[in-house]
Amino acid sequence: MSAAFAAKGYRVVRTAPELRAAGTDARLLGLFADDDMAHAIDRGATSEPSLVEMTEAALRVLDRGDGRGFVLLVESEGTDVAGHANDVAALVRDLWEFDRAVAVGLAFQARAPADTLVVVAGDHETGGLTPTLARRAGGSNVLISSGEHLEMIGRITMSISRAAAVLGRAPAPDAVDALVTRHFPGFTLDPDLRDAILQRRTPDLNFLAATEAALSRMIARRTGFYWASSAHSGDPVVVGALGPGADLFRGWRDNTEFGRALHRLLAPR
Ligand SMILES: [Zn+2]
């Protein structure tokens, strides 16, 4: 596929340094991973650009100053993937990254506020994240989330998906312990969770993978950040819009209205 794009005059880039070197080439195709791109928490081990770098590069290419305008879709897929893996540490890092990408869009909007609409939306919540409640021993529910727990989450250095991939399908007990010590400092696997990884046991049908579920539960028991499932949830999502037409996105709306609203705004007058 990349050869077909190259034949049409596209510059094809595969790594962050190549993207940086691309400048303002009018036709640019960036392909940085064969499957999902890495979570921000894992990016150090790859040559992938960040969402911010990709957003800036796309704006450099698209903002030709010829008055024709453009549509740019920026998606942080990592937040959904982190939700599926019930991975609060990867989720927080990817949300911060998304936040910085939004800032790039808002800075662009501030330079041409009469001509630029920025819409920020989630397509759905994933995992049923429950950040405030943990049932502790004794049978009573106790609010336990605190700054200390967020700091523990901040010290995690690997996504749960990558940890599961590194451990593979039949990890040795020593390998499980060493990975937790190295990448999840301050956490310990309770015996039932350690056994669940070694015996590939998922807690219930609504959790998809044994290792992911066990590591997520390890973090939840210590910090209170629990998850309801490995699937998409029915929670409403927050939407923000700034610029001409922003009022069309105000209030309580069905998600199918968004496409119609964007069509209306883009239709030639
Ligand atoms: Zn999903």
PDB file of C-alpha atoms and ligand atoms in Angstrom:
ATOM      1  CA  MET A   1       0.000   0.000   0.000  1.00  0.00           C
ATOM      2  CA  SER A   2       2.794   2.439   0.881  1.00  0.00           C
ATOM      3  CA  ALA A   3       4.305   1.900  -2.601  1.00  0.00           C
ATOM      4  CA  ALA A   4       1.016   2.994  -4.174  1.00  0.00           C
ATOM      5  CA  PHE A   5       1.046   6.174  -2.092  1.00  0.00           C
ATOM      6  CA  ALA A   6       4.724   6.795  -2.927  1.00  0.00           C
ATOM      7  CA  ALA A   7       3.902   6.410  -6.626  1.00  0.00           C
ATOM      8  CA  LYS A   8       1.352   9.197  -6.250  1.00  0.00           C
ATOM      9  CA  GLY A   9       3.961  11.529  -4.798  1.00  0.00           C
ATOM     10  CA  TYR A  10       3.349  10.927  -1.097  1.00  0.00           C
ATOM     11  CA  ARG A  11       6.254  11.028   1.299  1.00  0.00           C
ATOM     12  CA  VAL A  12       5.900   7.853   3.397  1.00  0.00           C
ATOM     13  CA  VAL A  13       7.325   7.990   6.938  1.00  0.00           C
ATOM     14  CA  ARG A  14       7.645   5.135   9.431  1.00  0.00           C
ATOM     15  CA  THR A  15       9.299   6.620  12.545  1.00  0.00           C
ATOM     16  CA  ALA A  16       9.196   9.729  14.712  1.00  0.00           C
ATOM     17  CA  PRO A  17      12.520  11.095  13.323  1.00  0.00           C
ATOM     18  CA  GLU A  18      11.243  10.579   9.743  1.00  0.00           C
ATOM     19  CA  LEU A  19       8.030  12.416  10.620  1.00  0.00           C
ATOM     20  CA  ARG A  20      10.006  15.328  12.090  1.00  0.00           C
ATOM     21  CA  ALA A  21      12.120  15.508   8.931  1.00  0.00           C
ATOM     22  CA  ALA A  22       9.034  15.563   6.685  1.00  0.00           C
ATOM     23  CA  GLY A  23       8.436  19.283   7.142  1.00  0.00           C
ATOM     24  CA  THR A  24       5.523  20.659   5.145  1.00  0.00           C
ATOM     25  CA  ASP A  25       5.438  18.148   2.258  1.00  0.00           C
ATOM     26  CA  ALA A  26       1.993  18.557   0.732  1.00  0.00           C
ATOM     27  CA  ARG A  27       1.388  14.798   0.604  1.00  0.00           C
ATOM     28  CA  LEU A  28       2.404  12.831   3.658  1.00  0.00           C
ATOM     29  CA  LEU A  29       1.530   9.298   4.813  1.00  0.00           C
ATOM     30  CA  GLY A  30       2.715   8.197   8.265  1.00  0.00           C
ATOM     31  CA  LEU A  31       2.475   4.508   9.151  1.00  0.00           C
ATOM     32  CA  PHE A  32       4.128   3.817  12.484  1.00  0.00           C
ATOM     33  CA  ALA A  33       2.936   0.376  13.638  1.00  0.00           C
ATOM     34  CA  ASP A  34       1.613  -2.828  12.111  1.00  0.00           C
ATOM     35  CA  ASP A  35      -1.205  -2.966  14.671  1.00  0.00           C
ATOM     36  CA  ASP A  36      -2.239  -0.672  17.552  1.00  0.00           C
ATOM     37  CA  MET A  37       0.336   2.022  18.296  1.00  0.00           C
ATOM     38  CA  ALA A  38       2.010   1.813  21.705  1.00  0.00           C
ATOM     39  CA  HIS A  39       0.496   3.366  24.814  1.00  0.00           C
ATOM     40  CA  ALA A  40       2.297   6.552  25.871  1.00  0.00           C
ATOM     41  CA  ILE A  41       3.610   4.612  28.897  1.00  0.00           C
ATOM     42  CA  ASP A  42       5.373   2.125  26.541  1.00  0.00           C
ATOM     43  CA  ARG A  43       6.476   4.511  23.796  1.00  0.00           C
ATOM     44  CA  GLY A  44      10.065   4.801  25.072  1.00  0.00           C
ATOM     45  CA  ALA A  45      10.748   1.296  23.710  1.00  0.00           C
ATOM     46  CA  THR A  46       9.533   2.216  20.194  1.00  0.00           C
ATOM     47  CA  SER A  47      10.324   4.696  17.417  1.00  0.00           C
ATOM     48  CA  GLU A  48       6.704   5.880  17.230  1.00  0.00           C
ATOM     49  CA  PRO A  49       5.791   9.574  17.366  1.00  0.00           C
ATOM     50  CA  SER A  50       3.461  10.889  20.068  1.00  0.00           C
ATOM     51  CA  LEU A  51      -0.122  11.944  19.375  1.00  0.00           C
ATOM     52  CA  VAL A  52       1.044  15.557  19.829  1.00  0.00           C
ATOM     53  CA  GLU A  53       3.762  15.148  17.190  1.00  0.00           C
ATOM     54  CA  MET A  54       1.288  13.566  14.760  1.00  0.00           C
ATOM     55  CA  THR A  55      -1.258  16.340  15.369  1.00  0.00           C
ATOM     56  CA  GLU A  56       1.364  19.057  14.807  1.00  0.00           C
ATOM     57  CA  ALA A  57       2.641  17.322  11.649  1.00  0.00           C
ATOM     58  CA  ALA A  58      -0.899  16.982  10.245  1.00  0.00           C
ATOM     59  CA  LEU A  59      -1.624  20.675  10.880  1.00  0.00           C
ATOM     60  CA  ARG A  60       1.681  21.666   9.221  1.00  0.00           C
ATOM     61  CA  VAL A  61       0.680  19.745   6.093  1.00  0.00           C
ATOM     62  CA  LEU A  62      -2.999  20.715   6.021  1.00  0.00           C
ATOM     63  CA  ASP A  63      -2.688  24.424   6.843  1.00  0.00           C
ATOM     64  CA  ARG A  64      -1.747  25.544   3.317  1.00  0.00           C
ATOM     65  CA  GLY A  65      -2.995  29.087   3.758  1.00  0.00           C
ATOM     66  CA  ASP A  66      -4.884  28.804   0.438  1.00  0.00           C
ATOM     67  CA  GLY A  67      -8.320  29.416   1.976  1.00  0.00           C
ATOM     68  CA  ARG A  68      -9.673  25.978   1.065  1.00  0.00           C
ATOM     69  CA  GLY A  69      -9.948  24.728   4.633  1.00  0.00           C
ATOM     70  CA  PHE A  70      -9.598  21.166   5.898  1.00  0.00           C
ATOM     71  CA  VAL A  71     -10.969  18.544   8.272  1.00  0.00           C
ATOM     72  CA  LEU A  72      -8.559  16.839  10.681  1.00  0.00           C
ATOM     73  CA  LEU A  73      -9.614  13.836  12.789  1.00  0.00           C
ATOM     74  CA  VAL A  74      -7.277  13.096  15.702  1.00  0.00           C
ATOM     75  CA  GLU A  75      -8.010   9.953  17.704  1.00  0.00           C
ATOM     76  CA  SER A  76      -6.340   8.662  20.827  1.00  0.00           C
ATOM     77  CA  GLU A  77      -7.038   4.956  20.419  1.00  0.00           C
ATOM     78  CA  GLY A  78      -4.904   4.153  23.450  1.00  0.00           C
ATOM     79  CA  THR A  79      -7.554   5.328  25.910  1.00  0.00           C
ATOM     80  CA  ASP A  80     -10.020   2.714  24.605  1.00  0.00           C
ATOM     81  CA  VAL A  81      -7.368  -0.015  24.491  1.00  0.00           C
ATOM     82  CA  ALA A  82      -6.340   0.828  28.075  1.00  0.00           C
ATOM     83  CA  GLY A  83     -10.000   0.583  29.099  1.00  0.00           C
ATOM     84  CA  HIS A  84     -10.315  -2.869  27.515  1.00  0.00           C
ATOM     85  CA  ALA A  85      -7.209  -3.978  29.433  1.00  0.00           C
ATOM     86  CA  ASN A  86      -8.537  -2.309  32.628  1.00  0.00           C
ATOM     87  CA  ASP A  87      -5.238  -0.424  32.824  1.00  0.00           C
ATOM     88  CA  VAL A  88      -5.517   2.796  34.816  1.00  0.00           C
ATOM     89  CA  ALA A  89      -1.784   3.666  34.588  1.00  0.00           C
ATOM     90  CA  ALA A  90      -1.754   3.453  30.769  1.00  0.00           C
ATOM     91  CA  LEU A  91      -5.119   5.245  30.604  1.00  0.00           C
ATOM     92  CA  VAL A  92      -3.955   8.251  32.619  1.00  0.00           C
ATOM     93  CA  ARG A  93      -0.800   8.661  30.496  1.00  0.00           C
ATOM     94  CA  ASP A  94      -2.796   8.398  27.248  1.00  0.00           C
ATOM     95  CA  LEU A  95      -5.381  10.901  28.536  1.00  0.00           C
ATOM     96  CA  TRP A  96      -2.604  13.370  29.392  1.00  0.00           C
ATOM     97  CA  GLU A  97      -1.225  12.901  25.894  1.00  0.00           C
ATOM     98  CA  PHE A  98      -4.676  13.442  24.397  1.00  0.00           C
ATOM     99  CA  ASP A  99      -5.033  16.563  26.527  1.00  0.00           C
ATOM    100  CA  ARG A 100      -1.787  17.942  25.053  1.00  0.00           C
ATOM    101  CA  ALA A 101      -3.029  17.137  21.529  1.00  0.00           C
ATOM    102  CA  VAL A 102      -6.247  19.057  22.290  1.00  0.00           C
ATOM    103  CA  ALA A 103      -4.076  21.982  23.416  1.00  0.00           C
ATOM    104  CA  VAL A 104      -2.379  21.943  19.980  1.00  0.00           C
ATOM    105  CA  GLY A 105      -5.820  22.098  18.339  1.00  0.00           C
ATOM    106  CA  LEU A 106      -6.974  24.907  20.621  1.00  0.00           C
ATOM    107  CA  ALA A 107      -3.809  26.931  19.930  1.00  0.00           C
ATOM    108  CA  PHE A 108      -4.520  26.582  16.204  1.00  0.00           C
ATOM    109  CA  GLN A 109      -8.140  27.622  16.823  1.00  0.00           C
ATOM    110  CA  ALA A 110      -6.977  30.693  18.766  1.00  0.00           C
ATOM    111  CA  ARG A 111      -5.027  31.904  15.704  1.00  0.00           C
ATOM    112  CA  ALA A 112      -8.123  31.707  13.446  1.00  0.00           C
ATOM    113  CA  PRO A 113     -11.105  31.680  15.830  1.00  0.00           C
ATOM    114  CA  ALA A 114     -13.690  32.820  13.267  1.00  0.00           C
ATOM    115  CA  ASP A 115     -12.795  30.004  10.827  1.00  0.00           C
ATOM    116  CA  THR A 116     -11.931  27.069  13.067  1.00  0.00           C
ATOM    117  CA  LEU A 117     -14.234  24.687  14.922  1.00  0.00           C
ATOM    118  CA  VAL A 118     -12.682  22.265  17.413  1.00  0.00           C
ATOM    119  CA  VAL A 119     -14.902  19.413  18.674  1.00  0.00           C
ATOM    120  CA  VAL A 120     -13.606  17.062  21.375  1.00  0.00           C
ATOM    121  CA  ALA A 121     -15.612  13.916  22.119  1.00  0.00           C
ATOM    122  CA  GLY A 122     -15.332  10.363  23.358  1.00  0.00           C
ATOM    123  CA  ASP A 123     -17.131   7.711  21.302  1.00  0.00           C
ATOM    124  CA  HIS A 124     -17.889   5.750  24.491  1.00  0.00           C
ATOM    125  CA  GLU A 125     -16.535   4.824  27.897  1.00  0.00           C
ATOM    126  CA  THR A 126     -14.668   1.513  28.147  1.00  0.00           C
ATOM    127  CA  GLY A 127     -14.315  -0.784  31.126  1.00  0.00           C
ATOM    128  CA  GLY A 128     -16.693   0.858  33.608  1.00  0.00           C
ATOM    129  CA  LEU A 129     -13.878   2.531  35.531  1.00  0.00           C
ATOM    130  CA  THR A 130     -14.877   3.057  39.163  1.00  0.00           C
ATOM    131  CA  PRO A 131     -12.183   5.233  40.674  1.00  0.00           C
ATOM    132  CA  THR A 132     -13.447   5.915  44.167  1.00  0.00           C
ATOM    133  CA  LEU A 133     -14.775   2.835  45.829  1.00  0.00           C
ATOM    134  CA  ALA A 134     -13.152  -0.286  47.227  1.00  0.00           C
ATOM    135  CA  ARG A 135     -14.733  -2.975  49.369  1.00  0.00           C
ATOM    136  CA  ARG A 136     -12.200  -3.758  52.029  1.00  0.00           C
ATOM    137  CA  ALA A 137     -12.043  -6.495  54.615  1.00  0.00           C
ATOM    138  CA  GLY A 138     -14.813  -6.262  57.197  1.00  0.00           C
ATOM    139  CA  GLY A 139     -17.589  -5.930  54.639  1.00  0.00           C
ATOM    140  CA  SER A 140     -17.862  -2.139  54.595  1.00  0.00           C
ATOM    141  CA  ASN A 141     -17.306   0.107  51.587  1.00  0.00           C
ATOM    142  CA  VAL A 142     -14.596   2.652  52.190  1.00  0.00           C
ATOM    143  CA  LEU A 143     -13.542   5.569  50.021  1.00  0.00           C
ATOM    144  CA  ILE A 144      -9.813   4.995  49.739  1.00  0.00           C
ATOM    145  CA  SER A 145      -8.555   6.802  46.634  1.00  0.00           C
ATOM    146  CA  SER A 146      -5.981   9.391  47.615  1.00  0.00           C
ATOM    147  CA  GLY A 147      -2.939  11.237  46.362  1.00  0.00           C
ATOM    148  CA  GLU A 148      -0.769   8.432  47.634  1.00  0.00           C
ATOM    149  CA  HIS A 149      -2.593   5.945  45.420  1.00  0.00           C
ATOM    150  CA  LEU A 150      -2.289   8.193  42.388  1.00  0.00           C
ATOM    151  CA  GLU A 151       1.449   8.426  43.067  1.00  0.00           C
ATOM    152  CA  MET A 152       1.624   4.617  43.149  1.00  0.00           C
ATOM    153  CA  ILE A 153      -0.139   4.508  39.784  1.00  0.00           C
ATOM    154  CA  GLY A 154       2.296   7.154  38.531  1.00  0.00           C
ATOM    155  CA  ARG A 155       5.271   4.920  39.368  1.00  0.00           C
ATOM    156  CA  ILE A 156       4.031   2.085  37.103  1.00  0.00           C
ATOM    157  CA  THR A 157       6.324   1.907  34.049  1.00  0.00           C
ATOM    158  CA  MET A 158       4.608  -0.582  31.721  1.00  0.00           C
ATOM    159  CA  SER A 159       1.114  -1.045  30.324  1.00  0.00           C
ATOM    160  CA  ILE A 160      -0.803  -4.125  31.379  1.00  0.00           C
ATOM    161  CA  SER A 161      -1.163  -5.225  27.739  1.00  0.00           C
ATOM    162  CA  ARG A 162       2.579  -5.061  27.220  1.00  0.00           C
ATOM    163  CA  ALA A 163       3.159  -6.884  30.509  1.00  0.00           C
ATOM    164  CA  ALA A 164       0.810  -9.650  29.327  1.00  0.00           C
ATOM    165  CA  ALA A 165       2.592  -9.806  25.956  1.00  0.00           C
ATOM    166  CA  VAL A 166       6.016  -9.958  27.633  1.00  0.00           C
ATOM    167  CA  LEU A 167       4.881 -12.748  29.988  1.00  0.00           C
ATOM    168  CA  GLY A 168       3.301 -14.745  27.167  1.00  0.00           C
ATOM    169  CA  ARG A 169       0.855 -17.603  27.496  1.00  0.00           C
ATOM    170  CA  ALA A 170       2.779 -19.786  29.957  1.00  0.00           C
ATOM    171  CA  PRO A 171       4.962 -17.559  32.131  1.00  0.00           C
ATOM    172  CA  ALA A 172       7.317 -18.980  34.766  1.00  0.00           C
ATOM    173  CA  PRO A 173       6.391 -17.905  38.335  1.00  0.00           C
ATOM    174  CA  ASP A 174       9.768 -16.138  38.690  1.00  0.00           C
ATOM    175  CA  ALA A 175       9.137 -14.141  35.532  1.00  0.00           C
ATOM    176  CA  VAL A 176       5.769 -12.935  36.879  1.00  0.00           C
ATOM    177  CA  ASP A 177       7.294 -11.849  40.184  1.00  0.00           C
ATOM    178  CA  ALA A 178      10.268 -10.133  38.514  1.00  0.00           C
ATOM    179  CA  LEU A 179       8.018  -8.189  36.128  1.00  0.00           C
ATOM    180  CA  VAL A 180       5.757  -6.969  38.938  1.00  0.00           C
ATOM    181  CA  THR A 181       8.749  -5.901  41.065  1.00  0.00           C
ATOM    182  CA  ARG A 182      10.382  -4.042  38.180  1.00  0.00           C
ATOM    183  CA  HIS A 183       7.425  -2.354  36.497  1.00  0.00           C
ATOM    184  CA  PHE A 184       4.756  -2.141  39.241  1.00  0.00           C
ATOM    185  CA  PRO A 185       6.796  -0.913  42.224  1.00  0.00           C
ATOM    186  CA  GLY A 186       4.896  -0.926  45.519  1.00  0.00           C
ATOM    187  CA  PHE A 187       2.417  -3.572  44.329  1.00  0.00           C
ATOM    188  CA  THR A 188       2.370  -7.272  45.176  1.00  0.00           C
ATOM    189  CA  LEU A 189       0.283 -10.000  43.584  1.00  0.00           C
ATOM    190  CA  ASP A 190      -1.986 -11.699  46.110  1.00  0.00           C
ATOM    191  CA  PRO A 191      -1.730 -15.519  45.840  1.00  0.00           C
ATOM    192  CA  ASP A 192      -5.125 -15.861  44.123  1.00  0.00           C
ATOM    193  CA  LEU A 193      -4.127 -13.345  41.415  1.00  0.00           C
ATOM    194  CA  ARG A 194      -0.698 -14.921  40.931  1.00  0.00           C
ATOM    195  CA  ASP A 195      -2.367 -18.316  40.514  1.00  0.00           C
ATOM    196  CA  ALA A 196      -4.882 -16.820  38.083  1.00  0.00           C
ATOM    197  CA  ILE A 197      -1.993 -15.693  35.829  1.00  0.00           C
ATOM    198  CA  LEU A 198      -0.134 -18.999  36.080  1.00  0.00           C
ATOM    199  CA  GLN A 199      -3.288 -21.055  35.472  1.00  0.00           C
ATOM    200  CA  ARG A 200      -4.724 -18.580  32.903  1.00  0.00           C
ATOM    201  CA  ARG A 201      -7.940 -18.101  34.869  1.00  0.00           C
ATOM    202  CA  THR A 202     -10.180 -15.078  34.139  1.00  0.00           C
ATOM    203  CA  PRO A 203     -12.347 -13.855  37.030  1.00  0.00           C
ATOM    204  CA  ASP A 204     -15.581 -13.849  35.028  1.00  0.00           C
ATOM    205  CA  LEU A 205     -16.990 -13.915  31.498  1.00  0.00           C
ATOM    206  CA  ASN A 206     -17.022 -10.122  31.230  1.00  0.00           C
ATOM    207  CA  PHE A 207     -13.228 -10.033  31.606  1.00  0.00           C
ATOM    208  CA  LEU A 208     -11.358 -11.108  28.500  1.00  0.00           C
ATOM    209  CA  ALA A 209      -7.855 -12.125  29.538  1.00  0.00           C
ATOM    210  CA  ALA A 210      -6.340 -13.744  32.632  1.00  0.00           C
ATOM    211  CA  THR A 211      -3.078 -11.798  32.976  1.00  0.00           C
ATOM    212  CA  GLU A 212      -4.683  -8.422  32.227  1.00  0.00           C
ATOM    213  CA  ALA A 213      -7.512  -9.045  34.696  1.00  0.00           C
ATOM    214  CA  ALA A 214      -5.150 -10.194  37.470  1.00  0.00           C
ATOM    215  CA  LEU A 215      -2.740  -7.244  37.121  1.00  0.00           C
ATOM    216  CA  SER A 216      -5.666  -4.831  36.982  1.00  0.00           C
ATOM    217  CA  ARG A 217      -7.138  -6.356  40.137  1.00  0.00           C
ATOM    218  CA  MET A 218      -3.724  -6.127  41.828  1.00  0.00           C
ATOM    219  CA  ILE A 219      -3.723  -2.351  41.180  1.00  0.00           C
ATOM    220  CA  ALA A 220      -7.398  -2.032  42.195  1.00  0.00           C
ATOM    221  CA  ARG A 221      -6.985  -3.771  45.561  1.00  0.00           C
ATOM    222  CA  ARG A 222      -4.208  -1.364  46.539  1.00  0.00           C
ATOM    223  CA  THR A 223      -5.563   1.882  45.041  1.00  0.00           C
ATOM    224  CA  GLY A 224      -9.353   1.529  44.721  1.00  0.00           C
ATOM    225  CA  PHE A 225      -9.376   1.964  40.918  1.00  0.00           C
ATOM    226  CA  TYR A 226     -11.714  -0.913  40.034  1.00  0.00           C
ATOM    227  CA  TRP A 227     -13.206  -1.861  36.644  1.00  0.00           C
ATOM    228  CA  ALA A 228     -16.584  -3.425  35.809  1.00  0.00           C
ATOM    229  CA  SER A 229     -15.637  -5.350  32.646  1.00  0.00           C
ATOM    230  CA  SER A 230     -13.308  -5.533  29.643  1.00  0.00           C
ATOM    231  CA  ALA A 231     -15.998  -4.145  27.326  1.00  0.00           C
ATOM    232  CA  HIS A 232     -17.524  -0.823  26.294  1.00  0.00           C
ATOM    233  CA  SER A 233     -19.943   0.674  28.827  1.00  0.00           C
ATOM    234  CA  GLY A 234     -23.170   2.645  28.363  1.00  0.00           C
ATOM    235  CA  ASP A 235     -21.988   5.751  30.207  1.00  0.00           C
ATOM    236  CA  PRO A 236     -22.685   9.085  28.497  1.00  0.00           C
ATOM    237  CA  VAL A 237     -19.533  10.921  27.418  1.00  0.00           C
ATOM    238  CA  VAL A 238     -18.542  14.564  27.731  1.00  0.00           C
ATOM    239  CA  VAL A 239     -18.278  16.683  24.572  1.00  0.00           C
ATOM    240  CA  GLY A 240     -16.593  20.053  24.187  1.00  0.00           C
ATOM    241  CA  ALA A 241     -16.802  22.367  21.172  1.00  0.00           C
ATOM    242  CA  LEU A 242     -15.276  25.781  20.440  1.00  0.00           C
ATOM    243  CA  GLY A 243     -15.684  27.976  17.378  1.00  0.00           C
ATOM    244  CA  PRO A 244     -18.318  28.587  14.690  1.00  0.00           C
ATOM    245  CA  GLY A 245     -21.113  25.987  14.963  1.00  0.00           C
ATOM    246  CA  ALA A 246     -20.142  24.947  18.489  1.00  0.00           C
ATOM    247  CA  ASP A 247     -23.752  25.427  19.629  1.00  0.00           C
ATOM    248  CA  LEU A 248     -24.787  22.392  17.532  1.00  0.00           C
ATOM    249  CA  PHE A 249     -22.913  20.182  20.012  1.00  0.00           C
ATOM    250  CA  ARG A 250     -24.403  21.659  23.171  1.00  0.00           C
ATOM    251  CA  GLY A 251     -26.634  19.708  25.558  1.00  0.00           C
ATOM    252  CA  TRP A 252     -27.793  16.086  25.788  1.00  0.00           C
ATOM    253  CA  ARG A 253     -27.515  14.508  22.328  1.00  0.00           C
ATOM    254  CA  ASP A 254     -27.636  11.197  20.515  1.00  0.00           C
ATOM    255  CA  ASN A 255     -24.216  10.469  19.006  1.00  0.00           C
ATOM    256  CA  THR A 256     -25.747  10.029  15.528  1.00  0.00           C
ATOM    257  CA  GLU A 257     -26.557  13.773  15.527  1.00  0.00           C
ATOM    258  CA  PHE A 258     -22.857  14.599  15.385  1.00  0.00           C
ATOM    259  CA  GLY A 259     -22.355  13.449  11.803  1.00  0.00           C
ATOM    260  CA  ARG A 260     -25.387  15.430  10.672  1.00  0.00           C
ATOM    261  CA  ALA A 261     -24.174  18.540  12.473  1.00  0.00           C
ATOM    262  CA  LEU A 262     -20.732  18.281  10.869  1.00  0.00           C
ATOM    263  CA  HIS A 263     -22.299  17.743   7.419  1.00  0.00           C
ATOM    264  CA  ARG A 264     -24.402  20.858   7.932  1.00  0.00           C
ATOM    265  CA  LEU A 265     -21.353  22.924   8.830  1.00  0.00           C
ATOM    266  CA  LEU A 266     -19.281  21.622   5.907  1.00  0.00           C
ATOM    267  CA  ALA A 267     -22.016  21.892   3.265  1.00  0.00           C
ATOM    268  CA  PRO A 268     -21.275  24.620   0.719  1.00  0.00           C
ATOM    269  CA  ARG A 269     -23.426  27.670   1.259  1.00  0.00           C
TER     270      ARG A 269
HETATM  271 ZN    ZN B   1     -13.085  -0.455  22.225  1.00  0.00          ZN
END
